[in-house]
Coordinates of C-alpha atoms in Angstrom, one line a residue:
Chain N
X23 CA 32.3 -44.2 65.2
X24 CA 31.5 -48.0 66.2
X25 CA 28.0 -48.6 64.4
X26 CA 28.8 -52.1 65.2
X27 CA 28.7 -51.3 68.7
X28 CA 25.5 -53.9 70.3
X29 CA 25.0 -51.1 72.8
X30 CA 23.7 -48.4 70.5
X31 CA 21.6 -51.1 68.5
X32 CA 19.9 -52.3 71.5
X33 CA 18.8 -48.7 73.0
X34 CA 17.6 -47.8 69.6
X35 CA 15.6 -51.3 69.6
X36 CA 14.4 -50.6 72.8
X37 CA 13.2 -46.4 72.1
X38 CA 11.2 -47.8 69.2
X39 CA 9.7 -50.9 70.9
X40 CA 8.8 -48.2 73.6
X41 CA 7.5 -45.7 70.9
X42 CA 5.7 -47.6 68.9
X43 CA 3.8 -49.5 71.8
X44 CA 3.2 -46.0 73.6
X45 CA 1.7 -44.3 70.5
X46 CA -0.7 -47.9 69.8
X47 CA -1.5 -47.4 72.8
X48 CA -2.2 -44.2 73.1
X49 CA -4.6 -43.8 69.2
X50 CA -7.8 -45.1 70.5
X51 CA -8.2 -43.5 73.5
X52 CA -6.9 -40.6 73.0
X53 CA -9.0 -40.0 69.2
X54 CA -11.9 -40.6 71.5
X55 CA -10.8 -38.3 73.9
X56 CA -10.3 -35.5 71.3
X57 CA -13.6 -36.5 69.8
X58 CA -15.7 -36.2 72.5
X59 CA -13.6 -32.7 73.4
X60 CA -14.5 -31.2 70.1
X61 CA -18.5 -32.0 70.0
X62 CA -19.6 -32.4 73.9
X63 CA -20.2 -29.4 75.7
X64 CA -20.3 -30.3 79.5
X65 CA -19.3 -29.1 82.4
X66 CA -16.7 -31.6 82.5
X67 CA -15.4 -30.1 79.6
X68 CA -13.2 -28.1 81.0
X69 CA -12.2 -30.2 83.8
X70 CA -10.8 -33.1 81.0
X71 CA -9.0 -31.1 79.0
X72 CA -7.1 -29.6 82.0
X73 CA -6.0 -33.2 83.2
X74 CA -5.1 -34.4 79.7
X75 CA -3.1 -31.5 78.8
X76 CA -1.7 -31.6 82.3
X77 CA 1.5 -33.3 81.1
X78 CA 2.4 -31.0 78.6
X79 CA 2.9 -28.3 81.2
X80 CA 4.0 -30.3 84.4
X81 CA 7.6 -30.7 84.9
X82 CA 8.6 -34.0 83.3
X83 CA 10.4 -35.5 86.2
X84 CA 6.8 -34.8 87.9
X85 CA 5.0 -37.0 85.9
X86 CA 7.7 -39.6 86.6
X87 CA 7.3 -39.3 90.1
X88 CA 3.4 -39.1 90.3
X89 CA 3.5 -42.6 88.0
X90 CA 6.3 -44.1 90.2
X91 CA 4.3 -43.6 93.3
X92 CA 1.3 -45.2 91.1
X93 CA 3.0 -48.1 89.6
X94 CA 5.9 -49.0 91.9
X95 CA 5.5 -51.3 94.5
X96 CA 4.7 -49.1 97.3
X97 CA 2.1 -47.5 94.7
X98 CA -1.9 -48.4 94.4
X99 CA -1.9 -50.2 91.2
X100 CA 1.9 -51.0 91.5
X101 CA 1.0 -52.8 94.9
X102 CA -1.6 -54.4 93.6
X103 CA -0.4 -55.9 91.0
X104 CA 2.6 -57.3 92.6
X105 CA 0.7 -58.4 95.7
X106 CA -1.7 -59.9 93.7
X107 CA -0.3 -61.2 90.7
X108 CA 3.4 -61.3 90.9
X109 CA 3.8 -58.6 88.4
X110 CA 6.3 -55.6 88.3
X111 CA 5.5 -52.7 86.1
X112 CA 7.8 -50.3 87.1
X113 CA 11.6 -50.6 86.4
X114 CA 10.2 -52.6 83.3
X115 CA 10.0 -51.3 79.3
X116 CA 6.4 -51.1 79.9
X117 CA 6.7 -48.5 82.8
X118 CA 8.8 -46.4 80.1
X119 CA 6.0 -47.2 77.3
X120 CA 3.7 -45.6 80.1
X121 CA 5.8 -42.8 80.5
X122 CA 6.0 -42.0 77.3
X123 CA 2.3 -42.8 76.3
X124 CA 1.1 -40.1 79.5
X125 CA 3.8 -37.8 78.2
X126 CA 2.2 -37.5 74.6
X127 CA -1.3 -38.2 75.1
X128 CA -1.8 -34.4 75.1
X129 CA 0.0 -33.7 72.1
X130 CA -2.0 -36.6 69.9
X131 CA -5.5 -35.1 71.5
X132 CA -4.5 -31.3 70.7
X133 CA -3.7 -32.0 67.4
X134 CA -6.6 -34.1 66.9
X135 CA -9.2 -32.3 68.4
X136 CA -7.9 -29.1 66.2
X137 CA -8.5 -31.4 63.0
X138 CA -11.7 -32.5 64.6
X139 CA -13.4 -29.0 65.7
X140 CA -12.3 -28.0 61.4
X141 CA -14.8 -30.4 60.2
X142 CA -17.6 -28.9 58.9
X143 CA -20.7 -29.9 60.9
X144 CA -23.4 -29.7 58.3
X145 CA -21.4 -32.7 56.9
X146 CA -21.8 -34.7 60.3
X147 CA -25.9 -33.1 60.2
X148 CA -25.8 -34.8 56.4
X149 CA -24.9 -38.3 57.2
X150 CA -27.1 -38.4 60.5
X151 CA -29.9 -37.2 58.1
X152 CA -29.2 -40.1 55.8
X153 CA -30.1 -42.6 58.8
X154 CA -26.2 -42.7 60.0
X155 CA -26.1 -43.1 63.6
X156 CA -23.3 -41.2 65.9
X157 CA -20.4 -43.9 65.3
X158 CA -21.6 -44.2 61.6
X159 CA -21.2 -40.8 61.4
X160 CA -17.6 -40.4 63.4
X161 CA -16.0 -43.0 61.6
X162 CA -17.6 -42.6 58.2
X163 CA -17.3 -38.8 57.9
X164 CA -15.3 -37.0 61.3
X165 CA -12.7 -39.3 61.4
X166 CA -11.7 -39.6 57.8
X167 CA -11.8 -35.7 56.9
X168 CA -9.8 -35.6 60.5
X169 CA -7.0 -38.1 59.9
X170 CA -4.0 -35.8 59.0
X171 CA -4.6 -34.0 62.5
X172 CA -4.9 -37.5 63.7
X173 CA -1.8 -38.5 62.1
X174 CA 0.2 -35.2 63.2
X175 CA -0.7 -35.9 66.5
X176 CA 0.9 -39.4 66.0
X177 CA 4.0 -38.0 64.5
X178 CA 4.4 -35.6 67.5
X179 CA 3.4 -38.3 70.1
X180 CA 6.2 -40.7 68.9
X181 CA 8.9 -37.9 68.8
X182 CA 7.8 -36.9 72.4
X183 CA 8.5 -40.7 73.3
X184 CA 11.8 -40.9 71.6
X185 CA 12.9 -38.0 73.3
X186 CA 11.7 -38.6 76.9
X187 CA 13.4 -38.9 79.6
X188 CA 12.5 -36.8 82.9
X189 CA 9.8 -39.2 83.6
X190 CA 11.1 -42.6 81.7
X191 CA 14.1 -42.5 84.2
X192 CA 12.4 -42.1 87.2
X193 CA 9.5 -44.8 86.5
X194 CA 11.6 -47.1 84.6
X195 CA 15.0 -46.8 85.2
X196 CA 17.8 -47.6 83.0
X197 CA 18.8 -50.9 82.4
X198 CA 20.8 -51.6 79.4
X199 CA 19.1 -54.0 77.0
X200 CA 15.8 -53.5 79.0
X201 CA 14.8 -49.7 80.0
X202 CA 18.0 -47.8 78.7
X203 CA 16.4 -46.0 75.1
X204 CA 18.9 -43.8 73.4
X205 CA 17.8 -40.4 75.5
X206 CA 18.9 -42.4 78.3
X207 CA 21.9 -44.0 76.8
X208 CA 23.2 -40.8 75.9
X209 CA 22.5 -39.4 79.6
X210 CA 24.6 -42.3 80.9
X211 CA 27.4 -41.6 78.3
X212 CA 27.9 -38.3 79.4
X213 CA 28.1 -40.0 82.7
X214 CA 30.4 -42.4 82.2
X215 CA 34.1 -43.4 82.9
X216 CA 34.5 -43.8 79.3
X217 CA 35.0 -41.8 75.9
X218 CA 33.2 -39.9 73.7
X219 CA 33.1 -42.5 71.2
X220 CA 29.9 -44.3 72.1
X221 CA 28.8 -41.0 73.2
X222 CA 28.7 -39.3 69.5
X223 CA 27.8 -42.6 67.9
X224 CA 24.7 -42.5 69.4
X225 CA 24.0 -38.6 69.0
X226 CA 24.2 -39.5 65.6
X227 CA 21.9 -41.9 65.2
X228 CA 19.6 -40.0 67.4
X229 CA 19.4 -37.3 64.9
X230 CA 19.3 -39.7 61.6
X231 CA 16.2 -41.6 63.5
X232 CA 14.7 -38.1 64.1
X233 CA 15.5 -37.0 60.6
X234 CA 13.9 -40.2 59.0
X235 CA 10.8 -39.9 60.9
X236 CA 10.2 -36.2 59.9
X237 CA 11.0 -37.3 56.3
X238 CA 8.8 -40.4 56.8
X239 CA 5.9 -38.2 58.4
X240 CA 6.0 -35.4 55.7
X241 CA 5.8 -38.1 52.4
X242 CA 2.4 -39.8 54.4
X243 CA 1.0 -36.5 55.0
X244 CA 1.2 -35.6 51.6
X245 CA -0.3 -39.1 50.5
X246 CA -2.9 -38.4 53.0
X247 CA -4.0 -34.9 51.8
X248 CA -4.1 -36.0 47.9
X249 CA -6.1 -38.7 49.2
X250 CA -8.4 -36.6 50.9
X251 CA -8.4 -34.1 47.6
X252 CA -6.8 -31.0 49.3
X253 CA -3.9 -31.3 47.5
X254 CA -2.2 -27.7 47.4
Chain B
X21 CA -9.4 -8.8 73.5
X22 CA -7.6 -7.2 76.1
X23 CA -4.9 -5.2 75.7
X24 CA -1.7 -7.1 76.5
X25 CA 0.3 -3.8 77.6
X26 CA -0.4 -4.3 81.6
X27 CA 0.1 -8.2 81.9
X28 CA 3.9 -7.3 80.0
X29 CA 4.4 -4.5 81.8
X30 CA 4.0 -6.5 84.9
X31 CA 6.1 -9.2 83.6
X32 CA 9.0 -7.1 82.5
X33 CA 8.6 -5.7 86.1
X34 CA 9.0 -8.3 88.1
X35 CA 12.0 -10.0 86.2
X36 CA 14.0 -7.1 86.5
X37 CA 13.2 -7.1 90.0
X38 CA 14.6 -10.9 90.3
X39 CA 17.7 -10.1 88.0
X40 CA 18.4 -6.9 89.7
X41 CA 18.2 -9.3 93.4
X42 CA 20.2 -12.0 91.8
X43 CA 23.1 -9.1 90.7
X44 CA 22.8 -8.5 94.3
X45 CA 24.0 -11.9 95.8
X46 CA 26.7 -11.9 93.4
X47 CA 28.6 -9.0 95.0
X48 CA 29.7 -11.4 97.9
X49 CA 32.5 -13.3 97.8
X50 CA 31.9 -16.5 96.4
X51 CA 31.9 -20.2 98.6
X52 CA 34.1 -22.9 97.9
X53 CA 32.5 -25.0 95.4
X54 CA 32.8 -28.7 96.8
X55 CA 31.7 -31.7 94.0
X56 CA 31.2 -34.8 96.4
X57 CA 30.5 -38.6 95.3
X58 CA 26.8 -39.3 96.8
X59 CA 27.8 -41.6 99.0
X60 CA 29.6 -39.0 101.3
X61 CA 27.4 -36.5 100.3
X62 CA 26.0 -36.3 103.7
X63 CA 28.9 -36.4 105.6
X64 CA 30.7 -33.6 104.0
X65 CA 27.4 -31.4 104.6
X66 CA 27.6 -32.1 108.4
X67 CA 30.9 -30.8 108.6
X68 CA 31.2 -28.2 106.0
X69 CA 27.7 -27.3 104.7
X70 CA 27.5 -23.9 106.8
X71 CA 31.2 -22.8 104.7
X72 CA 31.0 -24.5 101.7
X73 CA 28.9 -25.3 98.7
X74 CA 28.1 -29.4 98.7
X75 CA 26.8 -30.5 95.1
X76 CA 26.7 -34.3 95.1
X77 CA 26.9 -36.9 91.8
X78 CA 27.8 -40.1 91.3
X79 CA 31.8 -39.8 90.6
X80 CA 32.4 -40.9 87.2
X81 CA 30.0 -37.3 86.6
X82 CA 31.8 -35.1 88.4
X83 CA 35.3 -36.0 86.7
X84 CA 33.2 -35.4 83.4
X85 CA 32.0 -32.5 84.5
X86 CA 35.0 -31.1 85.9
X87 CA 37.2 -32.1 82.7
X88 CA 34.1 -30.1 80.7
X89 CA 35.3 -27.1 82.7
X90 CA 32.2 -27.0 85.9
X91 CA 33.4 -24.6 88.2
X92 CA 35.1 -26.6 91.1
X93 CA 37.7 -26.0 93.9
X94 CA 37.4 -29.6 96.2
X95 CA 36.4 -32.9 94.9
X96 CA 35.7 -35.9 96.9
X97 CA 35.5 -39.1 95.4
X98 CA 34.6 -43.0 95.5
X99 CA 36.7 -44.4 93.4
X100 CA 40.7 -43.6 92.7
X101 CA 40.4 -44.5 89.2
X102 CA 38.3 -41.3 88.6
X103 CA 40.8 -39.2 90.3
X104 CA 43.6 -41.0 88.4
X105 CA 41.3 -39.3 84.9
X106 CA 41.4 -36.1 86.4
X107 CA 45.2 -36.5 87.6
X108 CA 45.9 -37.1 83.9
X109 CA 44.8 -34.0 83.2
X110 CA 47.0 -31.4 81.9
X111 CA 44.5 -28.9 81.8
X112 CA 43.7 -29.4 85.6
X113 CA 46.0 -29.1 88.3
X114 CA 45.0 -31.2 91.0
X115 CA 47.0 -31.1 94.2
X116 CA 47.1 -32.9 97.8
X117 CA 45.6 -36.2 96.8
X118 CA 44.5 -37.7 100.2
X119 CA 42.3 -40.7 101.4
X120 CA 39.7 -40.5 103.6
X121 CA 38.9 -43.7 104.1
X122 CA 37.6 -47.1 102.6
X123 CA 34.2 -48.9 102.8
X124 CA 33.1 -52.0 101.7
X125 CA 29.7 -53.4 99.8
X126 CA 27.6 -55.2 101.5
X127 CA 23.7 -56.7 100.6
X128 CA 20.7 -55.1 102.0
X129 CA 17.0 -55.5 102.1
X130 CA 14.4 -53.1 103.1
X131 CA 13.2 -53.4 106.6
X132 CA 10.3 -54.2 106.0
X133 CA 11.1 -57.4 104.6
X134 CA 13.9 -58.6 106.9
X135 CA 11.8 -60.5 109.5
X136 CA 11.2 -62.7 106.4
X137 CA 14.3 -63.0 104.8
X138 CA 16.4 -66.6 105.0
X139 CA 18.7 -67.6 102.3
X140 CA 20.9 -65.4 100.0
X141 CA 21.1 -63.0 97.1
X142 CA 21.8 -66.0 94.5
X143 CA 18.9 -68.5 96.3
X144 CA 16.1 -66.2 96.7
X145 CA 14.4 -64.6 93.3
X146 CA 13.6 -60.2 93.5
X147 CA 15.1 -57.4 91.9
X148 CA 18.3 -57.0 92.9
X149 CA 19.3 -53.3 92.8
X150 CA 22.8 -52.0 92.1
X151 CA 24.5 -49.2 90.6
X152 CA 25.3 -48.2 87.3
X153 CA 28.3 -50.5 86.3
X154 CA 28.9 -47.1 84.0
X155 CA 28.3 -44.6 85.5
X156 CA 28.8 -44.9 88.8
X157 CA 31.8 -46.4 91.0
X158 CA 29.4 -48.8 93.6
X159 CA 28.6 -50.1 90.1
X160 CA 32.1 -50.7 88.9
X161 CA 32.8 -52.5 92.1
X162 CA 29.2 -54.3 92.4
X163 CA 30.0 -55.8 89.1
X164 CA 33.3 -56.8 89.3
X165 CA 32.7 -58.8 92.5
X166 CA 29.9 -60.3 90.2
X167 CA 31.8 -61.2 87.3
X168 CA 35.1 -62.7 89.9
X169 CA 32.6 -65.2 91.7
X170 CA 31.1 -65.9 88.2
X171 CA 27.6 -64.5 88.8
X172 CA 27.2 -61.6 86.7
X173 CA 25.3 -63.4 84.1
X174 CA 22.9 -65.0 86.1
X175 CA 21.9 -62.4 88.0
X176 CA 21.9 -59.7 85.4
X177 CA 18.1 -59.9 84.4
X178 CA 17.1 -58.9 88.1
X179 CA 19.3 -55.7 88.2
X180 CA 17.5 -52.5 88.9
X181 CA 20.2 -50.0 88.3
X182 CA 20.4 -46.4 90.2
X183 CA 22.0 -43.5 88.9
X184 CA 24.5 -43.4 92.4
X185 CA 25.4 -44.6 95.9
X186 CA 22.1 -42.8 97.1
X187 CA 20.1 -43.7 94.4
X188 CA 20.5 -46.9 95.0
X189 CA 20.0 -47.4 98.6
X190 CA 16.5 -45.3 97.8
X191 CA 15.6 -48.4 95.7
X192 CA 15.7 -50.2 98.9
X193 CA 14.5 -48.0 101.8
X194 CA 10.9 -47.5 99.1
X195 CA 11.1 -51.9 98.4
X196 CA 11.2 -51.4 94.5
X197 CA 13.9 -53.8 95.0
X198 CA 14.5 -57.1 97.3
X199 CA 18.0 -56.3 97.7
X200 CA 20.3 -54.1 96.9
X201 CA 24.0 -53.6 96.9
X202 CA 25.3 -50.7 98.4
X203 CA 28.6 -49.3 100.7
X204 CA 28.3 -50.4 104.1
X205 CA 29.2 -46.7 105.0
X206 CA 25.6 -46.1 103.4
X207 CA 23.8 -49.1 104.9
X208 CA 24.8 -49.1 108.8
X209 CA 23.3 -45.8 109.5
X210 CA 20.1 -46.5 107.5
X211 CA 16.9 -47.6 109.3
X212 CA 15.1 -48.5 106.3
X213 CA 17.0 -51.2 105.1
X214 CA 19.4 -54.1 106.7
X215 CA 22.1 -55.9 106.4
X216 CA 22.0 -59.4 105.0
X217 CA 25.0 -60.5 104.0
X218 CA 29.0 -58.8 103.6
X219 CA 30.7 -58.7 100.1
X220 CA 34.9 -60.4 100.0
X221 CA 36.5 -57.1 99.2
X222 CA 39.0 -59.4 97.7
X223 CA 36.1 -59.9 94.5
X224 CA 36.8 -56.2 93.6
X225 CA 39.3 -53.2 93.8
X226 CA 39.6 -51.5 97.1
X227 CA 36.4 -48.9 97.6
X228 CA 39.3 -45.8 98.0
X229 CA 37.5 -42.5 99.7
X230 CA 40.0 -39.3 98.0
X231 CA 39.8 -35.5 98.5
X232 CA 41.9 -33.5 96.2
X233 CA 42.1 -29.9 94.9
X234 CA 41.1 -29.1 91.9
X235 CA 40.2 -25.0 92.0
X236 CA 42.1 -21.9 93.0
X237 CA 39.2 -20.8 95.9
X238 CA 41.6 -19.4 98.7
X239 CA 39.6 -21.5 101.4
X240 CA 40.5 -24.6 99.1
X241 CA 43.7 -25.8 101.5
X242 CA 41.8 -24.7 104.7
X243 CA 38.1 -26.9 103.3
X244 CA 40.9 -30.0 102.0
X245 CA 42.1 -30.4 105.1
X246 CA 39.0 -30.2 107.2
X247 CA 36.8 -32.4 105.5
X248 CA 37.6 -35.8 107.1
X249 CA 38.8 -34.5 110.3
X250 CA 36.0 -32.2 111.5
X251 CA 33.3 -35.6 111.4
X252 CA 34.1 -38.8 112.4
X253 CA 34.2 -41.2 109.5
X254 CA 34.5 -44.3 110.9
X255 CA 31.6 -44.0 113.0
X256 CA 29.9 -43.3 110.2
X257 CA 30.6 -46.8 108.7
X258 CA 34.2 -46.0 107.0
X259 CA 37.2 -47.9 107.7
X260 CA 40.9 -46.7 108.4
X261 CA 44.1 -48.6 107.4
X262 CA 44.8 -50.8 105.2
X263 CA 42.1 -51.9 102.6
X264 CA 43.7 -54.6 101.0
X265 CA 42.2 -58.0 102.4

């Protein structure tokens, strides 16, 4: 066992950087998303919810492929960025943040459009009968009564991204110290010229982050639901 | 709700249809299972792909694989200090260690960008791709030619690194990189990319092409001695004789 070892500490750095951006970035849009799934119907409907739960049953290594030919240079936004304004997304941290925020976009809408669709409506009818406009009402009444699916879906998104890898590798790469998270260390590991003790030094402290998350996750969700008054 | 009994019934069907057709290509005898570095991956398939079957990895992964116990009769790989791990072996019994050839690194850019192209890898600022200093021999030798001319650190922030040989070049012949480095073996045959500049083969250990035995398959002897024979490798960008400079 090396904990010392600067290897391990920078891939663990870098799969929470990358976790932590991807589920930020991922909250708003997809709450809205969820939102507007559980109280529109439209013919477009159906049509959403196919394309955001698409990565959830497309092969990983797809999604990496389809945001490779997106981002990289060759790609539309990839080209134009680079063309344009010198930038390179993919092969960065921020192509794996991508990755990972595409890969568990479905699972934070799912979860949140459940908690969503649970809320009684004659409380939403309430506060728009009290003068509360449609935001009012979302934020003041849906969203609050909503937040442990909300927060589930969080949980579940920011496992997802620290255990990616079909797509991260194929959009980002792996670079030590900028791309290479611990699913990807441990890919190379098993890879590698070298021995096992790197190798189990990270498996371990891929399972304590794990285990400290779910432990993390289960003592706010509890907060949450005495909060909320539905303490069991 | 419908009843569920037809769509399972189908199901059960059908994959007892594939399992009972998979039972039934496993009553031939099988092929000589042949674990190839990537960059030779296509050469060995010219010659033997009709005979053989090719699987192809960067060669630090096969020797892990094969110490983990993968099925394998012939191994062909980029770098002699991954046979030497297998050599050491007890539990493997590899016989008839042979090289095939050596190559040597050179720098390429993609095609495209050629026309364009003055300077060198140190004066000109892009992505420079490589491969995996760890897990893959053209890494082990990109980066100790690096770290011998002193350039390892300042180049290390531009490195795009590629899972093996083929990977990398890929990096190239698609422009996600400016350069690359890859075996020459790799870059002469390539339209996609070109040749910019030749690495000293004195800045790294000599790029040794092996074939050895590792499996009891009785074509093993007769697919050993045939691969480097029945295609000509130095057309194909190898070199015979003596590597060292």
């Amino acid at each position: 066992m090396t904990l010392t070892d600067p290897a391990v500490w920078s891939a663990v750095e870098i799969s929470l950087r990358v976790a932590f951006v991807a589920v930020i970035a991922m909250l708003g849009p997809g709450v809205l998303t969820a939102w507007w799934l559980a109280r529109t119907r439209s013919r477009w409907s159906a049509v959403v919810d196919a394309v955001v739960n698409l990565p959830l049953v497309l092969p990983p290594v797809v999604v990496g492929y389809l945001l490779l030919r997106a981002l990289g240079r060759r790609g539309w936004l990839g080209g134009l960025l680079h063309d344009q304004l010198g930038i390179d997304l993919a092969f960065t941290w921020w192509a794996a943040a991508i990755a990972s925020a595409v890969m568990g976009f479905p699972l934070l809408v799912r979860s949140t459009r459940l908690a969503i669709e649970l809320v009684e409506r004659d409380l939403e009818r309430a506060a728009s009968g009290l003068g509360a406009g449609r935001c009012r009402t979302f934020l003041k009444v849906t969203l609050p009564l909503a937040l442990p699916g909300v927060f589930a879906g969080v949980v579940l998104a920011f496992a997802r991204s620290l255990g990616e890898f079909g797509a991260t590798i194929l959009v980002a790469g792996n670079q030590p110290g900028s791309t290479r998270t611990l699913a990807l260390s441990i890919w190379t590991e098993t890879q590698s010229q070298k021995g096992e003790d790197r190798l189990l030094t990270l498996v371990l402290v891929s399972i304590a982050i794990s285990v400290a998350a779910m432990v993390v996750a289960e003592w706010l969700s509890r907060r949450l639901e005495r909060r909320l008054g539905r303490r069991r | 709700m419908a009843r569920p009994f037809p769509a399972i019934y189908i199901l059960a069907t059908s994959m007892s249809l594939v399992l009972s057709a998979g039972a039934g290509c496993r009553e031939e005898s099988p092929r000589p299972r042949v674990h190839v570095a990537a960059s030779v991956a296509a050469l060995v398939e010219a010659g033997l792909g009709d005979r053989v079957d090719v699987s192809a990895a960067s060669s630090f992964a096969i020797v892990r694989q094969v110490i983990a116990g993968m099925p394998a009769d012939v191994v062909v790989l980029a770098d002699p200090t991954a046979m030497d791990q297998l050599v050491a072996r007890t539990d493997i019994d590899v016989s008839r260690r042979r090289t095939l050839g050596w190559n040597r690194l050179v720098v390429v850019v993609p095609v495209s960008k050629a026309s364009s192209f003055d300077g060198t890898l140190d004066s000109t600022a892009g992505r420079i791709g490589i491969g995996d200093p760890d897990a893959t021999p053209l890494g082990r030798y990109s980066r100790q030619s690096f770290e011998r001319t002193e350039r390892w650190s300042a180049l290390r922030d531009r490195l795009v690194m590629g899972g093996d040989a083929r990977a990398v070049v890929s990096l190239a012949e698609r422009g996600e990189v400016d350069f690359a480095v890859v075996y020459r073996s790799d870059a002469i045959a390539n339209p996609l990319v070109e040749i910019v500049e030749s690495i000293d083969p004195s800045t790294h250990d000599a790029i040794l092409c092996e074939v050895a035995i590792v499996g009891r398959h009785p074509d093993s002897m007769a697919v050993h001695d045939a691969i480097g024979t029945d295609v000509d490798w130095t057309a194909a960008g190898f070199l015979d004789g003596d590597p060292s400079p």
